[in-house]
Tab-separated table of C-alpha atoms in Angstrom:
chain	number	residue	atom	x	y	z
A	1	MET	CA	45.341	45.792	36.329
A	2	VAL	CA	43.956	43.787	33.433
A	3	SER	CA	44.545	40.549	35.321
A	4	GLY	CA	42.714	41.892	38.381
A	5	SER	CA	39.809	43.058	36.237
A	6	SER	CA	39.597	39.654	34.526
A	7	SER	CA	39.684	37.791	37.840
A	8	GLY	CA	36.976	40.103	39.171
A	9	ARG	CA	34.728	39.409	36.195
A	10	PHE	CA	35.357	35.682	36.570
A	11	GLY	CA	34.513	35.858	40.279
A	12	ARG	CA	31.251	37.658	39.540
A	13	PHE	CA	30.450	35.090	36.852
A	14	VAL	CA	31.025	32.207	39.305
A	15	ARG	CA	28.874	33.914	41.943
A	16	ASP	CA	26.072	34.459	39.433
A	17	VAL	CA	26.196	30.831	38.307
A	18	LEU	CA	26.177	29.525	41.877
A	19	ARG	CA	23.340	31.863	42.819
A	20	GLU	CA	21.219	30.303	40.078
A	21	ARG	CA	22.342	26.711	40.689
A	22	VAL	CA	22.342	26.229	44.470
A	23	VAL	CA	19.597	26.209	47.073
A	24	ASN	CA	18.714	29.636	48.434
A	25	LEU	CA	19.713	29.515	52.096
A	26	ALA	CA	18.448	32.983	53.024
A	27	SER	CA	15.076	31.959	54.467
A	28	LEU	CA	16.266	28.726	56.112
A	29	SER	CA	17.160	28.347	59.779
A	30	TRP	CA	20.804	27.852	60.722
A	31	SER	CA	20.242	24.146	61.357
A	32	LEU	CA	18.620	23.659	57.929
A	33	ARG	CA	21.465	25.611	56.339
A	34	LEU	CA	23.951	23.275	57.981
A	35	LEU	CA	22.005	20.215	56.814
A	36	THR	CA	21.810	21.638	53.285
A	37	LEU	CA	25.588	22.074	53.175
A	38	LEU	CA	25.945	18.552	54.558
A	39	GLY	CA	23.613	17.347	51.801
A	40	TYR	CA	25.766	18.902	49.097
A	41	ALA	CA	28.899	17.454	50.701
A	42	SER	CA	27.317	13.994	51.006
A	43	VAL	CA	26.168	13.921	47.379
A	44	ALA	CA	29.561	15.162	46.154
A	45	SER	CA	31.366	12.549	48.272
A	46	MET	CA	29.202	9.661	47.053
A	47	LEU	CA	29.520	10.749	43.418
A	48	GLY	CA	33.267	10.961	43.919
A	49	ALA	CA	33.204	7.458	45.397
A	50	THR	CA	31.323	6.288	42.291
A	51	LEU	CA	34.115	7.584	40.056
A	52	PHE	CA	36.780	6.136	42.360
A	53	LEU	CA	35.245	2.669	42.159
A	54	GLU	CA	34.863	2.965	38.380
A	55	LEU	CA	38.562	3.771	38.011
A	56	SER	CA	40.046	1.365	40.566
A	57	GLY	CA	37.320	-1.175	41.350
A	58	ASN	CA	39.144	-4.059	39.639
A	59	SER	CA	42.188	-3.668	41.902
A	60	LEU	CA	40.263	-3.496	45.196
A	61	PRO	CA	39.562	-6.421	47.566
A	62	THR	CA	36.261	-8.113	46.726
A	63	VAL	CA	33.721	-10.356	48.402
A	64	GLN	CA	32.175	-13.310	46.574
A	65	PHE	CA	28.630	-14.222	47.541
A	66	GLY	CA	25.714	-16.244	46.282
A	67	SER	CA	22.988	-13.808	45.241
A	68	ASP	CA	19.529	-14.653	46.581
A	69	LEU	CA	17.907	-12.359	43.999
A	70	ILE	CA	19.320	-13.809	40.786
A	71	SER	CA	20.620	-17.227	41.954
A	72	MET	CA	24.140	-16.527	40.702
A	73	ASP	CA	27.557	-16.191	42.286
A	74	MET	CA	28.652	-12.572	42.317
A	75	ARG	CA	31.550	-10.510	43.582
A	76	VAL	CA	31.603	-6.927	44.766
A	77	PRO	CA	34.409	-4.680	46.120
A	78	VAL	CA	34.362	-4.216	49.873
A	79	ALA	CA	34.673	-0.469	49.294
A	80	ALA	CA	31.482	-0.525	47.212
A	81	MET	CA	29.680	-2.211	50.093
A	82	LEU	CA	30.901	0.409	52.560
A	83	PHE	CA	30.079	3.391	50.348
A	84	SER	CA	26.653	2.067	49.362
A	85	GLY	CA	25.788	1.318	52.990
A	86	LEU	CA	26.821	4.826	54.023
A	87	SER	CA	24.892	6.390	51.141
A	88	LEU	CA	21.810	4.352	52.087
A	89	ALA	CA	22.051	5.523	55.700
A	90	LEU	CA	22.516	9.178	54.738
A	91	GLY	CA	19.739	8.981	52.152
A	92	TRP	CA	17.103	7.724	54.578
A	93	ALA	CA	18.242	10.175	57.281
A	94	PHE	CA	17.780	13.122	54.925
A	95	LEU	CA	14.518	11.777	53.487
A	96	LEU	CA	12.863	11.090	56.842
A	97	THR	CA	14.061	14.368	58.389
A	98	GLY	CA	12.630	16.304	55.461
A	99	ALA	CA	9.403	14.287	55.390
A	100	SER	CA	8.723	14.991	59.059
A	101	ASP	CA	8.490	18.697	58.169
A	102	CYS	CA	5.665	17.898	55.758
A	103	ARG	CA	2.031	17.086	56.348
A	104	ARG	CA	0.948	13.628	57.423
A	105	ARG	CA	-0.120	12.711	53.891
A	106	VAL	CA	3.564	12.974	52.924
A	107	PHE	CA	5.309	11.678	56.038
A	108	LEU	CA	3.192	8.610	56.800
A	109	PRO	CA	3.566	6.975	53.334
A	110	ILE	CA	7.327	7.598	53.447
A	111	ALA	CA	7.469	6.109	56.967
A	112	ALA	CA	5.583	3.049	55.687
A	113	VAL	CA	8.049	2.684	52.804
A	114	PHE	CA	10.937	2.998	55.247
A	115	LEU	CA	9.426	0.305	57.433
A	116	PHE	CA	9.354	-2.013	54.420
A	117	GLN	CA	12.954	-1.023	53.628
A	118	TRP	CA	13.913	-1.767	57.216
A	119	ILE	CA	12.460	-5.277	57.015
A	120	LEU	CA	14.483	-5.920	53.854
A	121	PHE	CA	17.677	-4.454	55.269
A	122	THR	CA	17.624	-6.077	58.718
A	123	PRO	CA	20.398	-8.697	58.935
A	124	VAL	CA	19.131	-12.237	58.532
A	125	LYS	CA	21.794	-13.748	60.785
A	126	GLY	CA	23.943	-12.525	63.635
A	127	ALA	CA	23.595	-11.726	67.316
A	128	LEU	CA	22.295	-8.201	66.610
A	129	ALA	CA	19.664	-9.273	64.077
A	130	PRO	CA	16.680	-9.539	66.514
A	131	LEU	CA	17.622	-6.288	68.243
A	132	ILE	CA	18.017	-4.398	64.978
A	133	GLY	CA	14.876	-5.828	63.424
A	134	LEU	CA	12.362	-5.571	66.281
A	135	GLY	CA	13.921	-2.477	67.869
A	136	GLY	CA	13.933	-0.581	64.613
A	137	MET	CA	10.338	-1.527	63.788
A	138	LEU	CA	9.207	-0.431	67.261
A	139	LEU	CA	11.031	2.898	66.948
A	140	ILE	CA	9.585	3.599	63.502
A	141	GLY	CA	6.097	2.806	64.758
A	142	VAL	CA	6.481	5.161	67.738
A	143	VAL	CA	7.732	8.005	65.540
A	144	ALA	CA	4.904	7.518	63.036
A	145	TRP	CA	2.348	7.442	65.883
A	146	ALA	CA	3.786	10.634	67.408
A	147	HIS	CA	3.729	12.420	64.070
A	148	PHE	CA	0.149	11.337	63.396
A	149	PHE	CA	-1.240	12.477	66.739
A	150	SER	CA	1.044	15.484	67.243
A	151	PRO	CA	1.167	17.345	63.913
A	152	SER	CA	1.974	20.629	65.645
A	153	TRP	CA	4.707	19.200	67.870
A	154	ALA	CA	7.475	21.820	67.783
A	155	TYR	CA	10.332	19.334	67.822
A	156	TRP	CA	9.526	18.100	64.341
A	157	ARG	CA	10.661	21.410	62.868
A	158	ASP	CA	12.705	23.122	65.551
A	159	LEU	CA	15.301	20.382	66.030
A	160	PRO	CA	16.088	18.988	62.563
A	161	LEU	CA	19.742	18.369	63.455
A	162	LEU	CA	18.756	16.190	66.404
A	163	GLU	CA	16.222	14.307	64.319
A	164	PHE	CA	18.691	13.814	61.459
A	165	SER	CA	21.311	12.521	63.879
A	166	ALA	CA	18.819	10.040	65.359
A	167	TRP	CA	17.785	8.646	61.962
A	168	LEU	CA	21.403	8.476	60.823
A	169	ALA	CA	22.462	6.689	64.017
A	170	LEU	CA	19.639	4.171	63.559
A	171	MET	CA	20.662	3.415	59.966
A	172	LEU	CA	24.385	3.277	60.769
A	173	PHE	CA	23.591	0.838	63.575
A	174	ALA	CA	21.780	-1.365	61.078
A	175	VAL	CA	24.646	-1.120	58.554
A	176	ALA	CA	27.185	-1.972	61.257
A	177	GLY	CA	25.046	-4.892	62.402
A	178	SER	CA	25.018	-6.237	58.875
A	179	PHE	CA	28.794	-5.959	58.494
A	180	LEU	CA	29.400	-7.510	61.912
A	181	GLY	CA	27.159	-10.467	61.153
A	182	GLU	CA	28.164	-13.992	60.263
A	183	SER	CA	30.462	-13.178	57.321
A	184	ARG	CA	31.213	-10.600	54.661
A	185	ALA	CA	29.424	-12.751	52.121
A	186	GLN	CA	26.290	-12.643	54.273
A	187	ALA	CA	26.706	-8.884	54.645
A	188	ALA	CA	26.862	-8.567	50.844
A	189	ARG	CA	23.675	-10.635	50.512
A	190	ASP	CA	21.916	-8.512	53.158
A	191	LEU	CA	23.047	-5.317	51.482
A	192	GLN	CA	21.941	-6.492	48.043
A	193	THR	CA	18.531	-7.435	49.443
A	194	GLY	CA	18.223	-4.105	51.225
A	195	LEU	CA	19.147	-2.200	48.083
A	196	SER	CA	16.668	-4.125	45.944
A	197	PHE	CA	13.992	-1.670	47.039
A	198	PRO	CA	15.898	1.579	46.258
A	199	GLN	CA	16.558	0.163	42.790
A	200	VAL	CA	12.821	0.589	42.110
A	201	LEU	CA	13.185	4.259	43.089
A	202	THR	CA	15.959	4.635	40.524
A	203	MET	CA	13.632	4.051	37.562
A	204	PRO	CA	11.837	7.444	37.723
A	205	PHE	CA	15.190	9.053	38.563
A	206	TRP	CA	16.733	7.674	35.347
A	207	ILE	CA	13.701	8.942	33.428
A	208	VAL	CA	14.362	12.406	34.869
A	209	LEU	CA	18.047	12.072	33.961
A	210	GLY	CA	16.994	11.410	30.362
A	211	VAL	CA	15.281	14.801	30.332
A	212	GLU	CA	18.282	16.353	32.084
A	213	ALA	CA	20.539	15.026	29.310
A	214	VAL	CA	18.475	16.922	26.736
A	215	ASP	CA	18.450	20.021	28.943
A	216	ALA	CA	22.231	19.827	29.408
A	217	ALA	CA	22.701	19.467	25.640
A	218	ALA	CA	20.489	22.518	25.121
A	219	ASN	CA	22.589	24.511	27.594
A	220	VAL	CA	25.820	23.530	25.834
A	221	ALA	CA	24.288	24.378	22.450
A	222	ARG	CA	23.174	27.772	23.753
A	223	HIS	CA	26.681	28.663	24.962
A	224	VAL	CA	28.267	27.468	21.703
A	225	VAL	CA	25.793	29.417	19.572
A	226	ALA	CA	26.165	32.564	21.704
A	227	GLY	CA	29.966	32.325	21.523
A	228	LEU	CA	29.960	31.965	17.726
A	229	ARG	CA	27.457	34.789	17.376
A	230	ARG	CA	29.775	37.132	19.254
A	231	ARG	CA	32.749	36.241	17.068
A	232	PHE	CA	31.177	36.517	13.614
A	233	SER	CA	29.130	39.032	11.746
A	234	GLU	CA	25.572	38.133	10.848
A	235	ARG	CA	26.443	37.170	7.282
A	236	ARG	CA	29.481	35.113	8.234
A	237	PHE	CA	27.534	33.446	11.019
A	238	GLY	CA	24.842	32.438	8.544
A	239	THR	CA	27.505	31.032	6.204
A	240	LEU	CA	29.045	29.085	9.085
A	241	VAL	CA	25.665	27.605	9.993
A	242	MET	CA	25.103	26.538	6.383
A	243	VAL	CA	28.510	24.817	6.311
A	244	VAL	CA	27.787	22.970	9.576
A	245	LEU	CA	24.354	21.883	8.359
A	246	LEU	CA	25.865	20.567	5.114
A	247	VAL	CA	28.673	18.682	6.867
A	248	ARG	CA	26.536	17.099	9.604
A	249	PRO	CA	24.484	14.879	7.212
A	250	VAL	CA	27.735	13.537	5.742
A	251	ILE	CA	28.878	12.566	9.235
A	252	SER	CA	25.508	10.959	9.976
A	253	LEU	CA	25.642	9.005	6.726
A	254	ALA	CA	29.124	7.720	7.609
A	255	LEU	CA	27.839	6.690	11.037
A	256	ILE	CA	24.891	4.877	9.474
A	257	ILE	CA	27.316	2.780	7.431
A	258	THR	CA	29.548	1.955	10.411
A	259	ASP	CA	26.965	2.053	13.204
A	260	ASN	CA	24.166	-0.267	12.066
A	261	GLY	CA	21.739	2.451	11.010
A	262	TRP	CA	21.078	4.054	14.388
A	263	TRP	CA	21.720	7.524	12.931
A	264	ALA	CA	19.023	7.306	10.246
A	265	LEU	CA	16.590	9.504	12.181
A	266	ASP	CA	19.370	12.010	12.850
A	267	LEU	CA	20.113	12.115	9.097
A	268	LEU	CA	16.453	12.606	8.196
A	269	VAL	CA	16.014	15.541	10.571
A	270	LEU	CA	19.282	17.099	9.393
A	271	LEU	CA	18.193	16.931	5.755
A	272	LEU	CA	15.005	18.769	6.697
A	273	LEU	CA	17.080	21.413	8.503
A	274	VAL	CA	19.319	21.798	5.423
A	275	LEU	CA	16.310	22.298	3.139
A	276	LEU	CA	14.797	24.823	5.536
A	277	ALA	CA	18.073	26.729	5.905
A	278	ALA	CA	18.641	26.751	2.127
A	279	GLY	CA	15.134	28.074	1.495
A	280	LEU	CA	15.595	30.840	4.073
A	281	ARG	CA	19.030	31.705	2.680
A	282	VAL	CA	17.832	31.968	-0.923
A	283	SER	CA	14.856	34.104	0.076
A	284	GLY	CA	17.055	36.347	2.197
A	285	ARG	CA	15.170	35.436	5.399
A	286	LEU	CA	17.912	33.520	7.204
A	287	SER	CA	18.096	35.872	10.170
A	288	ILE	CA	20.646	35.433	12.911
A	289	ARG	CA	17.964	34.043	15.239
A	290	ALA	CA	16.770	31.525	12.651
A	291	ALA	CA	20.346	30.437	11.918
A	292	SER	CA	21.048	30.153	15.653
A	293	LEU	CA	18.002	27.948	16.176
A	294	LEU	CA	18.905	25.618	13.309
A	295	LEU	CA	22.475	25.306	14.567
A	296	ALA	CA	21.336	24.608	18.145
A	297	ILE	CA	18.947	21.847	17.021
A	298	SER	CA	21.716	20.192	15.011
A	299	LEU	CA	23.938	20.209	18.116
A	300	VAL	CA	21.288	18.638	20.371
A	301	LEU	CA	20.304	15.859	17.948
A	302	PRO	CA	23.336	13.568	18.643
A	303	VAL	CA	22.409	13.412	22.335
A	304	LEU	CA	18.915	12.221	21.435
A	305	THR	CA	20.292	9.602	19.044
A	306	LEU	CA	22.867	8.248	21.469
A	307	GLY	CA	20.452	8.246	24.386
A	308	TRP	CA	17.537	6.352	22.880
A	309	SER	CA	19.567	3.882	20.824
A	310	GLN	CA	22.431	2.913	23.138
A	311	PRO	CA	20.475	0.335	25.233
A	312	TYR	CA	19.719	-1.685	22.099
A	313	ARG	CA	23.219	-1.732	20.680
A	314	LYS	CA	25.524	-4.721	20.766
A	315	SER	CA	28.969	-3.875	19.459
A	316	ASP	CA	29.579	-1.141	16.933
A	317	LEU	CA	31.698	1.946	16.374
A	318	THR	CA	29.834	4.147	18.851
A	319	THR	CA	29.932	1.607	21.672
A	320	VAL	CA	33.670	1.156	21.147
A	321	VAL	CA	34.243	4.917	21.317
A	322	LEU	CA	31.997	5.264	24.362
A	323	SER	CA	33.738	2.353	26.078
A	324	VAL	CA	36.999	4.276	25.840
A	325	ALA	CA	35.222	7.157	27.612
A	326	GLY	CA	34.012	4.836	30.379
A	327	VAL	CA	30.543	4.017	29.036
A	328	SER	CA	30.340	0.257	28.590
A	329	ALA	CA	28.425	-1.375	25.758
A	330	ASN	CA	24.778	-2.089	26.533
A	331	VAL	CA	24.960	-0.373	29.951
A	332	LEU	CA	24.830	3.245	28.874
A	333	PRO	CA	25.013	5.420	31.974
A	334	ALA	CA	27.852	3.614	33.836
A	335	ALA	CA	29.640	5.648	36.485
A	336	LEU	CA	30.886	8.557	34.401
A	337	LEU	CA	27.560	9.432	32.836
A	338	PHE	CA	25.653	8.896	36.078
A	339	VAL	CA	27.950	11.215	38.013
A	340	GLY	CA	27.756	13.941	35.366
A	341	LEU	CA	23.976	13.845	34.985
A	342	ALA	CA	23.305	13.427	38.707
A	343	ALA	CA	25.480	16.431	39.525
A	344	TYR	CA	23.744	18.429	36.806
A	345	ASP	CA	20.361	17.325	38.163
A	346	VAL	CA	21.230	18.469	41.691
A	347	LEU	CA	22.232	21.871	40.312
A	348	ASN	CA	19.257	22.116	37.960
A	349	PHE	CA	15.998	20.294	38.710
A	350	GLY	CA	16.885	19.840	42.380
A	351	VAL	CA	17.334	23.569	42.940
A	352	ARG	CA	14.103	24.442	41.131
A	353	TYR	CA	12.253	21.844	43.211
A	354	ALA	CA	13.830	22.840	46.538
A	355	ASN	CA	13.473	26.621	46.168
A	356	VAL	CA	9.657	26.410	46.038
A	357	ASP	CA	7.692	26.655	49.273
A	358	GLY	CA	4.375	24.956	49.894
A	359	LEU	CA	1.786	24.310	52.567
A	360	ILE	CA	1.924	20.520	52.318
A	361	MET	CA	5.667	20.333	51.589
A	362	PRO	CA	7.572	23.300	53.105
A	363	ARG	CA	10.810	24.353	51.464
A	364	GLY	CA	12.987	23.023	54.276
A	365	GLY	CA	11.443	19.588	53.892
A	366	ARG	CA	11.804	19.682	50.105
A	367	VAL	CA	15.542	20.435	50.332
A	368	LEU	CA	16.296	17.524	52.635
A	369	MET	CA	13.995	15.074	50.835
A	370	TYR	CA	15.651	15.780	47.509
A	371	PHE	CA	19.133	15.118	48.876
A	372	GLY	CA	17.777	11.921	50.432
A	373	ALA	CA	16.345	10.704	47.129
A	374	VAL	CA	19.620	11.347	45.271
A	375	LEU	CA	21.641	9.529	47.938
A	376	LEU	CA	19.304	6.506	47.857
A	377	VAL	CA	19.715	6.265	44.095
A	378	THR	CA	23.481	6.621	44.495
A	379	ALA	CA	23.489	3.783	47.040
A	380	PHE	CA	21.939	1.473	44.453
A	381	VAL	CA	24.354	2.596	41.737
A	382	LEU	CA	27.410	2.189	43.986
A	383	PHE	CA	26.575	-1.431	44.716
A	384	PHE	CA	24.983	-2.763	41.545
A	385	LEU	CA	27.280	-1.103	39.000
A	386	ASN	CA	30.255	-2.652	40.817
A	387	ALA	CA	28.725	-6.072	41.477
A	388	ARG	CA	29.874	-8.538	38.813
A	389	VAL	CA	28.622	-11.987	37.893
A	390	VAL	CA	31.560	-14.294	38.603
A	391	SER	CA	31.112	-16.388	35.456
A	392	THR	CA	31.048	-13.407	33.064
A	393	GLY	CA	32.820	-10.601	34.925
A	394	GLN	CA	30.029	-8.234	33.861
A	395	PRO	CA	27.137	-6.536	35.714
A	396	HIS	CA	23.921	-8.513	35.745
A	397	GLY	CA	21.506	-7.957	32.855
A	398	SER	CA	18.877	-6.501	35.220
A	399	LEU	CA	20.682	-3.173	34.904
A	400	HIS	CA	19.330	-3.027	31.358
A	401	LEU	CA	15.819	-2.921	32.840
A	402	PHE	CA	16.530	-0.577	35.732
A	403	ILE	CA	18.932	1.858	34.015
A	404	ASP	CA	19.011	1.717	30.222
A	405	MET	CA	15.303	1.386	29.528
A	406	PRO	CA	14.135	4.227	31.831
A	407	PHE	CA	16.908	6.494	30.519
A	408	SER	CA	15.975	5.946	26.871
A	409	THR	CA	12.283	6.280	27.782
A	410	GLY	CA	12.978	9.624	29.415
A	411	ILE	CA	14.791	10.879	26.317
A	412	LEU	CA	12.190	9.655	23.824
A	413	PHE	CA	8.910	10.384	25.591
A	414	LEU	CA	9.896	13.391	27.707
A	415	GLY	CA	13.150	14.762	26.290
A	416	LEU	CA	11.958	14.920	22.681
A	417	PRO	CA	8.707	16.776	23.553
A	418	TYR	CA	10.789	19.007	25.832
A	419	LEU	CA	13.045	19.911	22.896
A	420	ALA	CA	9.992	20.574	20.717
A	421	TRP	CA	8.583	22.828	23.450
A	422	MET	CA	11.845	24.785	23.603
A	423	VAL	CA	11.847	25.206	19.816
A	424	SER	CA	8.252	26.437	19.718
A	425	ARG	CA	7.876	28.334	22.997
A	426	ARG	CA	11.227	28.915	24.706
A	427	ARG	CA	13.787	29.477	21.974
A	428	GLU	CA	15.960	31.548	24.291
A	429	MET	CA	16.777	28.279	26.118
A	430	LEU	CA	18.477	27.116	22.921
A	431	ILE	CA	19.934	30.308	21.498
A	432	GLY	CA	20.005	32.797	24.376
A	433	GLY	CA	18.506	36.260	24.333
A	434	GLU	CA	18.671	38.869	21.660
A	435	PRO	CA	21.977	38.673	19.765
A	436	PRO	CA	24.563	41.266	20.817
A	437	SER	CA	26.254	43.591	18.401
A	438	THR	CA	28.265	41.404	16.048
A	439	ALA	CA	31.903	41.719	15.136
A	440	PRO	CA	32.697	43.576	11.895
């Protein structure tokens, strides 16, 4: 009986979490529901492929090619080429299907961007190159013309499955034409050129992921604080917080000595928290909410320190530890961190964005466009994180510009103000609601 009751509570907990973290399908048509489920499955599959390549990429067959973008010889696993090509095709199919549900001011710019992408992605050599290039440009032009002069055409919204299938077939035809061209090396060059445009789209996405990292840290801190609050009385909880706040500066000081001083800001903030907590404790004003807030801030601070400083590190204790966890030195996100933050983003920001309806961007269009954007970013990550310079065996240094810098910028210039906003205006996001009755 106890086991059944526990499993029932766990089932209700899972349902509540999913209800808050997935797109609301109630008001969507059956075809949009099916596409939404396909979007979740596509994102999960591509993120899984990212982890697979991270774990086994070195043992997979590779293709060596001369990069036209950086004038270096590179090698990339064939599986990375296949997965990135599929993710690119799915991404544009979702994005264009969603954009066609929106007003012309949304669809036409996206169609123009896709036309530019098509020119970049069209195979340079091969028997199918003229057909893919000119045929695709003609088709895109016809669709854009029809959408411009027929904004009320029922097919744009009533047959999303048919439209999605058409866009996907067009992109898969282009991907197949690239792979069936002159050689695999030429296919790798074509794919790298085609993905050079989505890599620009990744920069704002990495900035958003920087904010999501802070938000995820705040969520973890909230659960930790709430769990400790339930286990200890108010007085013992306050004592525990004081102990943690006294120990954390010692850890930061040790990291400063071994980690080239990157933890100095963390130490400074912690010392201020210790002084504040000591003053409140002596005056008898260290309430459970104040102690919870101080503890939560101390738990979020390491994420800020690691996020903004990692792109500038060379080789130190933290980079060695992170390398063991799959985060290589000087290329912070790597596959593991990207997969975790991207999945969190889909279940967090993506849901909040997609569950809002609008006149210019209806909710059905928002859902599909968001999945498309995530898949386009994943296509870039799948290829470029697994492409290695032959002479060094490492990813090209351009990843520092397209991944590390936007991520640290997002943490510093958006994540830090976001944390300050939570502390001043939305403390429940850090410590939860009112504390429950404490244990004796």
